[in-house]
Amino acid sequence: MQSPGISTIESTLKKRMNMHITILGITVLSLLIALIINRMFFLRGIIHIGLGTVLVISIEWGYLWLKKQPVSFKQYELWVQPINTALLIALLTPVRATYTVLILAVVFTYLSKYIMQWLFQRQIINPIVLGLIGSQLLLGQRLNISETFLSLFEGQLSDFSYWQLLFGLYEGFSISSTVFIFLAFAAGYLIISKAIDSMIFTHTMVHLIVWTVLIALLTSLSFPVVFNMIWLGPAAFTLVFLIPDMPSTPEIKESRIIYAFLVVWVYVFFRIQFGLIPAAFFSLAISQLVMWITERFFTRTHKHYQKMIVAIMIVLYALIILRLLVA
């Protein structure tokens, strides 16, 4: 039997600082890449980050002022989480989109955060994800495929080398493009510092790899096309910074196994079946909600349940392989 881990204020702050260092790192790197690619792209990235940060800090300050709590800008650690929120929203908002998209994403994020805190006393779904989904649903026409990097790859993926993909030397979905080599180092650092859930990250990575291989081998789609559909866009970035983010992930071990399994399956279904670019956001919101409901029926973890869950996943994968072979 294993009970959920206990977080102290000190350990939570340390995790937030480690996440903060990593997000700042990828932000600076993203801006440097943007400067190399396109100066206007770089300027829009600066504006996105600055606007997002000002909005978030203003909302946080206004909330504390309404509650008549003291506000101090001298203690930087008090503003680490808000700045993290602002940077993540800016990095995951298409830089070619209008600034209205970014503003709405911030507003929806904080509405979601305060509503969940009021109703449930915790974040059952990552509010950043809900903010991005909200802006997508309201302004979907302004976030179409032509405004993201995917338009560069549809039908012409061969024009770009994997070195360009690896180092993010292309105009990406976000300011960050998708710097795979940095994301790999970032994931390692966050796992070692225990800022993200290593179990969820590992299981999610394995499921994504399995899906990529299965679809490439058992369908008419080539590997570059499958890679484009599953890994590019917000998917890889979300895998590192949002899917294993502890405040909104399951606490019980069995739930973490199911969660990683579910989020990838829903993501692949939405992305391939419907061609939904921000499929990672929708799958993440659905999976976190489902796991929050599921955890109401579990209190502790047990090895017997873990073996049963793994067996069910193997059977489901076998059925999917059979279906792909028959098709």
Short mmCIF file of C-alpha atoms in Angstrom, two decimals:
data_model
loop_
_atom_site.label_atom_id
_atom_site.label_comp_id
_atom_site.label_asym_id
_atom_site.label_seq_id
_atom_site.Cartn_x
_atom_site.Cartn_y
_atom_site.Cartn_z
CA MET A 1 0.00 0.00 0.00
CA GLN A 2 1.23 3.45 -0.81
CA SER A 3 -0.28 6.76 0.19
CA PRO A 4 0.02 9.97 -1.85
CA GLY A 5 3.10 12.13 -1.26
CA ILE A 6 2.83 15.20 0.96
CA SER A 7 4.01 18.59 -0.31
CA THR A 8 5.21 21.29 2.05
CA ILE A 9 5.25 25.02 1.30
CA GLU A 10 9.04 24.89 1.03
CA SER A 11 9.08 21.96 -1.41
CA THR A 12 6.29 23.50 -3.49
CA LEU A 13 8.19 26.78 -3.79
CA LYS A 14 11.35 24.91 -4.77
CA LYS A 15 9.48 23.04 -7.51
CA ARG A 16 7.97 26.27 -8.79
CA MET A 17 11.41 27.89 -8.90
CA ASN A 18 12.83 24.95 -10.86
CA MET A 19 9.92 25.18 -13.28
CA HIS A 20 10.46 28.94 -13.45
CA ILE A 21 14.14 28.58 -14.35
CA THR A 22 13.28 26.09 -17.09
CA ILE A 23 10.48 28.22 -18.59
CA LEU A 24 12.71 31.32 -18.55
CA GLY A 25 15.40 29.31 -20.30
CA ILE A 26 13.14 28.15 -23.12
CA THR A 27 11.68 31.66 -23.43
CA VAL A 28 15.10 33.25 -23.93
CA LEU A 29 16.13 30.49 -26.33
CA SER A 30 12.87 30.88 -28.25
CA LEU A 31 13.39 34.60 -28.65
CA LEU A 32 16.95 34.07 -29.89
CA ILE A 33 15.69 31.57 -32.47
CA ALA A 34 12.92 33.99 -33.46
CA LEU A 35 15.53 36.74 -33.93
CA ILE A 36 17.53 34.50 -36.25
CA ILE A 37 14.46 33.56 -38.30
CA ASN A 38 12.53 36.81 -38.52
CA ARG A 39 12.96 40.11 -36.66
CA MET A 40 9.22 40.85 -36.81
CA PHE A 41 8.60 37.40 -35.36
CA PHE A 42 11.00 38.30 -32.53
CA LEU A 43 9.26 41.65 -31.85
CA ARG A 44 5.83 40.03 -31.75
CA GLY A 45 7.23 37.45 -29.35
CA ILE A 46 8.52 40.19 -27.05
CA ILE A 47 5.12 41.90 -27.14
CA HIS A 48 3.32 38.60 -26.40
CA ILE A 49 5.52 37.92 -23.39
CA GLY A 50 5.38 41.50 -22.10
CA LEU A 51 1.62 41.82 -22.58
CA GLY A 52 0.92 38.45 -20.98
CA THR A 53 3.13 39.23 -17.98
CA VAL A 54 1.58 42.67 -17.40
CA LEU A 55 -1.94 41.23 -17.63
CA VAL A 56 -1.23 38.38 -15.24
CA ILE A 57 0.49 40.56 -12.63
CA SER A 58 -2.33 43.13 -12.89
CA ILE A 59 -4.97 40.45 -12.29
CA GLU A 60 -3.02 39.00 -9.36
CA TRP A 61 -2.53 42.46 -7.85
CA GLY A 62 -6.20 43.33 -8.31
CA TYR A 63 -7.28 40.09 -6.66
CA LEU A 64 -5.05 40.69 -3.63
CA TRP A 65 -6.24 44.31 -3.44
CA LEU A 66 -9.90 43.23 -3.43
CA LYS A 67 -9.14 40.77 -0.62
CA LYS A 68 -7.31 43.59 1.19
CA GLN A 69 -4.13 41.55 1.39
CA PRO A 70 -0.70 43.27 1.40
CA VAL A 71 1.02 43.37 -1.97
CA SER A 72 4.81 43.27 -2.18
CA PHE A 73 6.93 43.34 -5.32
CA LYS A 74 10.15 42.98 -3.34
CA GLN A 75 9.71 39.24 -2.76
CA TYR A 76 10.24 37.77 -6.22
CA GLU A 77 9.23 34.27 -5.16
CA LEU A 78 5.65 35.49 -4.58
CA TRP A 79 5.35 36.24 -8.30
CA VAL A 80 7.08 33.13 -9.65
CA GLN A 81 3.88 31.20 -10.34
CA PRO A 82 2.07 34.15 -12.01
CA ILE A 83 5.09 34.78 -14.26
CA ASN A 84 5.22 31.07 -15.11
CA THR A 85 1.56 31.27 -16.11
CA ALA A 86 2.14 34.32 -18.30
CA LEU A 87 5.14 32.78 -20.07
CA LEU A 88 3.38 29.46 -20.73
CA ILE A 89 0.36 31.22 -22.21
CA ALA A 90 2.60 33.39 -24.40
CA LEU A 91 4.66 30.40 -25.55
CA LEU A 92 1.54 28.39 -26.44
CA THR A 93 -0.28 31.19 -28.27
CA PRO A 94 0.46 31.37 -32.02
CA VAL A 95 2.64 34.44 -32.44
CA ARG A 96 0.85 35.40 -35.65
CA ALA A 97 -2.52 35.45 -33.87
CA THR A 98 -4.02 38.77 -32.85
CA TYR A 99 -3.28 40.08 -29.38
CA THR A 100 -6.98 39.58 -28.56
CA VAL A 101 -6.28 35.84 -28.54
CA LEU A 102 -3.57 36.24 -25.90
CA ILE A 103 -5.67 38.59 -23.77
CA LEU A 104 -8.65 36.23 -23.82
CA ALA A 105 -6.42 33.26 -22.97
CA VAL A 106 -5.17 35.10 -19.85
CA VAL A 107 -8.70 36.17 -18.84
CA PHE A 108 -10.14 32.66 -19.32
CA THR A 109 -7.21 31.18 -17.40
CA TYR A 110 -7.90 33.29 -14.33
CA LEU A 111 -11.66 32.86 -14.55
CA SER A 112 -11.11 29.09 -14.61
CA LYS A 113 -8.64 29.27 -11.74
CA TYR A 114 -10.91 31.27 -9.42
CA ILE A 115 -14.06 29.31 -10.30
CA MET A 116 -12.35 25.96 -9.61
CA GLN A 117 -10.88 27.28 -6.38
CA TRP A 118 -14.33 28.46 -5.29
CA LEU A 119 -16.16 25.25 -6.25
CA PHE A 120 -13.59 22.52 -5.60
CA GLN A 121 -10.81 24.15 -3.51
CA ARG A 122 -8.28 22.81 -6.02
CA GLN A 123 -7.35 22.83 -9.70
CA ILE A 124 -9.11 19.80 -11.14
CA ILE A 125 -8.04 20.97 -14.62
CA ASN A 126 -4.99 23.07 -15.39
CA PRO A 127 -6.43 26.61 -15.78
CA ILE A 128 -3.88 27.46 -18.47
CA VAL A 129 -5.30 24.67 -20.60
CA LEU A 130 -8.83 25.97 -20.09
CA GLY A 131 -7.69 29.48 -20.96
CA LEU A 132 -6.12 28.32 -24.22
CA ILE A 133 -9.19 26.24 -25.07
CA GLY A 134 -11.47 29.19 -24.30
CA SER A 135 -9.63 31.52 -26.68
CA GLN A 136 -9.52 28.75 -29.31
CA LEU A 137 -13.27 28.15 -29.15
CA LEU A 138 -14.17 31.84 -29.18
CA LEU A 139 -11.69 32.88 -31.87
CA GLY A 140 -11.16 29.60 -33.69
CA GLN A 141 -11.12 31.19 -37.13
CA ARG A 142 -8.14 33.30 -36.09
CA LEU A 143 -6.20 30.23 -35.01
CA ASN A 144 -6.54 28.22 -38.19
CA ILE A 145 -3.79 26.13 -39.70
CA SER A 146 -2.37 28.97 -41.82
CA GLU A 147 -1.46 30.86 -38.65
CA THR A 148 0.62 28.06 -37.20
CA PHE A 149 3.78 26.35 -38.29
CA LEU A 150 1.83 23.35 -39.63
CA SER A 151 1.19 25.19 -42.90
CA LEU A 152 4.94 25.02 -43.50
CA PHE A 153 4.94 21.24 -43.26
CA GLU A 154 1.71 20.16 -44.94
CA GLY A 155 2.85 18.39 -48.09
CA GLN A 156 6.39 19.78 -47.93
CA LEU A 157 7.97 18.27 -44.85
CA SER A 158 10.89 17.14 -46.99
CA ASP A 159 11.90 20.78 -47.40
CA PHE A 160 13.05 20.85 -43.78
CA SER A 161 15.84 18.78 -42.27
CA TYR A 162 15.52 17.05 -38.93
CA TRP A 163 18.37 19.27 -37.70
CA GLN A 164 16.08 22.25 -38.20
CA LEU A 165 13.36 20.47 -36.26
CA LEU A 166 15.76 19.44 -33.52
CA PHE A 167 17.05 22.98 -32.91
CA GLY A 168 13.78 24.79 -33.63
CA LEU A 169 15.11 26.71 -36.65
CA TYR A 170 11.69 27.25 -38.20
CA GLU A 171 8.64 29.37 -37.58
CA GLY A 172 6.72 27.43 -34.97
CA PHE A 173 3.29 27.17 -33.44
CA SER A 174 4.50 29.32 -30.61
CA ILE A 175 7.42 31.60 -29.96
CA SER A 176 9.32 28.52 -28.89
CA SER A 177 8.79 26.70 -32.18
CA THR A 178 9.44 23.26 -30.79
CA VAL A 179 13.04 23.07 -29.67
CA PHE A 180 13.23 19.32 -29.22
CA ILE A 181 16.81 19.23 -28.00
CA PHE A 182 16.10 21.84 -25.31
CA LEU A 183 12.82 20.17 -24.33
CA ALA A 184 14.76 16.96 -23.72
CA PHE A 185 17.20 18.73 -21.37
CA ALA A 186 14.31 20.62 -19.74
CA ALA A 187 12.43 17.38 -19.08
CA GLY A 188 15.52 15.81 -17.53
CA TYR A 189 16.11 18.80 -15.27
CA LEU A 190 12.46 18.97 -14.16
CA ILE A 191 12.39 15.23 -13.42
CA ILE A 192 15.63 15.34 -11.40
CA SER A 193 14.40 18.37 -9.45
CA LYS A 194 11.00 16.65 -8.99
CA ALA A 195 9.17 19.64 -10.45
CA ILE A 196 7.08 17.34 -12.66
CA ASP A 197 5.76 13.82 -12.17
CA SER A 198 8.40 11.50 -13.68
CA MET A 199 6.02 8.53 -13.81
CA ILE A 200 3.40 10.42 -15.83
CA PHE A 201 6.05 11.90 -18.13
CA THR A 202 7.63 8.49 -18.81
CA HIS A 203 4.34 6.71 -19.45
CA THR A 204 3.10 9.53 -21.71
CA MET A 205 6.35 9.47 -23.71
CA VAL A 206 6.13 5.68 -24.16
CA HIS A 207 2.51 5.84 -25.35
CA LEU A 208 3.33 8.61 -27.84
CA ILE A 209 6.24 6.61 -29.24
CA VAL A 210 4.13 3.43 -29.49
CA TRP A 211 1.36 5.30 -31.33
CA THR A 212 3.88 6.90 -33.72
CA VAL A 213 5.44 3.54 -34.60
CA LEU A 214 2.11 1.71 -34.94
CA ILE A 215 0.56 4.29 -37.23
CA ALA A 216 3.71 4.61 -39.36
CA LEU A 217 4.07 0.82 -39.75
CA LEU A 218 0.45 -0.26 -40.06
CA THR A 219 -1.08 2.52 -42.16
CA SER A 220 -0.32 4.15 -45.50
CA LEU A 221 1.03 7.25 -43.75
CA SER A 222 4.80 7.78 -43.90
CA PHE A 223 6.85 8.35 -40.76
CA PRO A 224 7.47 12.10 -41.47
CA VAL A 225 3.72 12.66 -41.84
CA VAL A 226 2.96 10.76 -38.64
CA PHE A 227 5.71 12.62 -36.80
CA ASN A 228 4.29 15.90 -38.07
CA MET A 229 0.79 15.01 -36.90
CA ILE A 230 1.63 13.63 -33.46
CA TRP A 231 4.76 15.40 -32.21
CA LEU A 232 4.82 18.87 -33.75
CA GLY A 233 2.83 21.84 -32.56
CA PRO A 234 1.96 22.21 -28.89
CA ALA A 235 2.21 18.44 -28.26
CA ALA A 236 5.90 18.13 -27.29
CA PHE A 237 5.82 21.35 -25.28
CA THR A 238 2.67 20.19 -23.47
CA LEU A 239 4.28 16.83 -22.74
CA VAL A 240 7.02 18.53 -20.73
CA PHE A 241 5.28 21.48 -19.06
CA LEU A 242 1.57 20.67 -18.70
CA ILE A 243 0.75 16.96 -18.79
CA PRO A 244 3.00 15.98 -15.81
CA ASP A 245 2.44 19.26 -13.91
CA MET A 246 1.72 18.13 -10.35
CA PRO A 247 -1.02 20.54 -9.10
CA SER A 248 -3.55 19.18 -11.61
CA THR A 249 -2.41 15.57 -12.01
CA PRO A 250 -3.70 12.48 -10.15
CA GLU A 251 -2.15 11.56 -6.82
CA ILE A 252 -2.79 7.79 -6.78
CA LYS A 253 -0.36 5.58 -8.69
CA GLU A 254 -3.03 3.67 -10.65
CA SER A 255 -4.65 6.96 -11.59
CA ARG A 256 -1.35 8.31 -12.91
CA ILE A 257 -0.95 5.22 -15.12
CA ILE A 258 -4.49 5.58 -16.49
CA TYR A 259 -4.06 9.34 -16.90
CA ALA A 260 -0.96 9.04 -19.11
CA PHE A 261 -2.67 6.31 -21.14
CA LEU A 262 -5.90 8.29 -21.54
CA VAL A 263 -4.39 11.67 -22.41
CA VAL A 264 -2.37 10.18 -25.28
CA TRP A 265 -5.24 8.11 -26.66
CA VAL A 266 -7.65 11.05 -26.65
CA TYR A 267 -4.96 13.30 -28.13
CA VAL A 268 -4.14 10.93 -31.01
CA PHE A 269 -7.85 10.42 -31.74
CA PHE A 270 -8.59 14.15 -31.91
CA ARG A 271 -5.43 14.97 -33.85
CA ILE A 272 -5.72 12.25 -36.50
CA GLN A 273 -9.48 11.79 -36.73
CA PHE A 274 -10.45 15.46 -36.69
CA GLY A 275 -7.17 17.20 -37.60
CA LEU A 276 -7.48 19.34 -34.48
CA ILE A 277 -4.26 21.34 -34.04
CA PRO A 278 -4.69 22.13 -30.30
CA ALA A 279 -5.78 18.51 -29.67
CA ALA A 280 -3.26 18.29 -26.81
CA PHE A 281 -5.18 20.95 -24.85
CA PHE A 282 -8.57 19.26 -25.30
CA SER A 283 -7.23 15.80 -24.45
CA LEU A 284 -5.50 17.17 -21.35
CA ALA A 285 -8.66 18.88 -20.08
CA ILE A 286 -10.80 15.79 -20.69
CA SER A 287 -8.28 13.43 -19.08
CA GLN A 288 -7.80 15.58 -15.98
CA LEU A 289 -11.55 15.87 -15.48
CA VAL A 290 -12.06 12.12 -15.93
CA MET A 291 -9.25 11.29 -13.51
CA TRP A 292 -10.55 13.75 -10.90
CA ILE A 293 -13.93 12.00 -11.02
CA THR A 294 -12.28 8.56 -10.97
CA GLU A 295 -10.13 9.37 -7.95
CA ARG A 296 -13.26 10.01 -5.91
CA PHE A 297 -13.61 6.20 -5.83
CA PHE A 298 -9.98 5.39 -4.86
CA THR A 299 -8.26 6.04 -1.56
CA ARG A 300 -5.02 4.07 -1.80
CA THR A 301 -2.85 2.35 -4.34
CA HIS A 302 -2.30 -1.40 -4.62
CA LYS A 303 -0.01 -3.55 -6.80
CA HIS A 304 -2.93 -5.78 -7.78
CA TYR A 305 -4.73 -2.82 -9.36
CA GLN A 306 -1.56 -1.71 -11.14
CA LYS A 307 -1.09 -5.14 -12.76
CA MET A 308 -4.73 -5.20 -13.80
CA ILE A 309 -4.48 -1.75 -15.42
CA VAL A 310 -1.31 -2.71 -17.32
CA ALA A 311 -3.00 -5.90 -18.55
CA ILE A 312 -6.01 -3.91 -19.80
CA MET A 313 -3.73 -1.47 -21.64
CA ILE A 314 -1.90 -4.36 -23.34
CA VAL A 315 -5.20 -5.88 -24.46
CA LEU A 316 -6.39 -2.52 -25.83
CA TYR A 317 -3.17 -2.04 -27.75
CA ALA A 318 -3.49 -5.56 -29.17
CA LEU A 319 -7.01 -4.74 -30.36
CA ILE A 320 -5.79 -1.51 -31.98
CA ILE A 321 -2.97 -3.36 -33.78
CA LEU A 322 -5.47 -5.95 -35.02
CA ARG A 323 -7.78 -3.20 -36.23
CA LEU A 324 -4.97 -1.44 -38.09
CA LEU A 325 -3.85 -4.72 -39.69
CA VAL A 326 -7.38 -5.55 -40.84
CA ALA A 327 -7.87 -2.03 -42.22
#
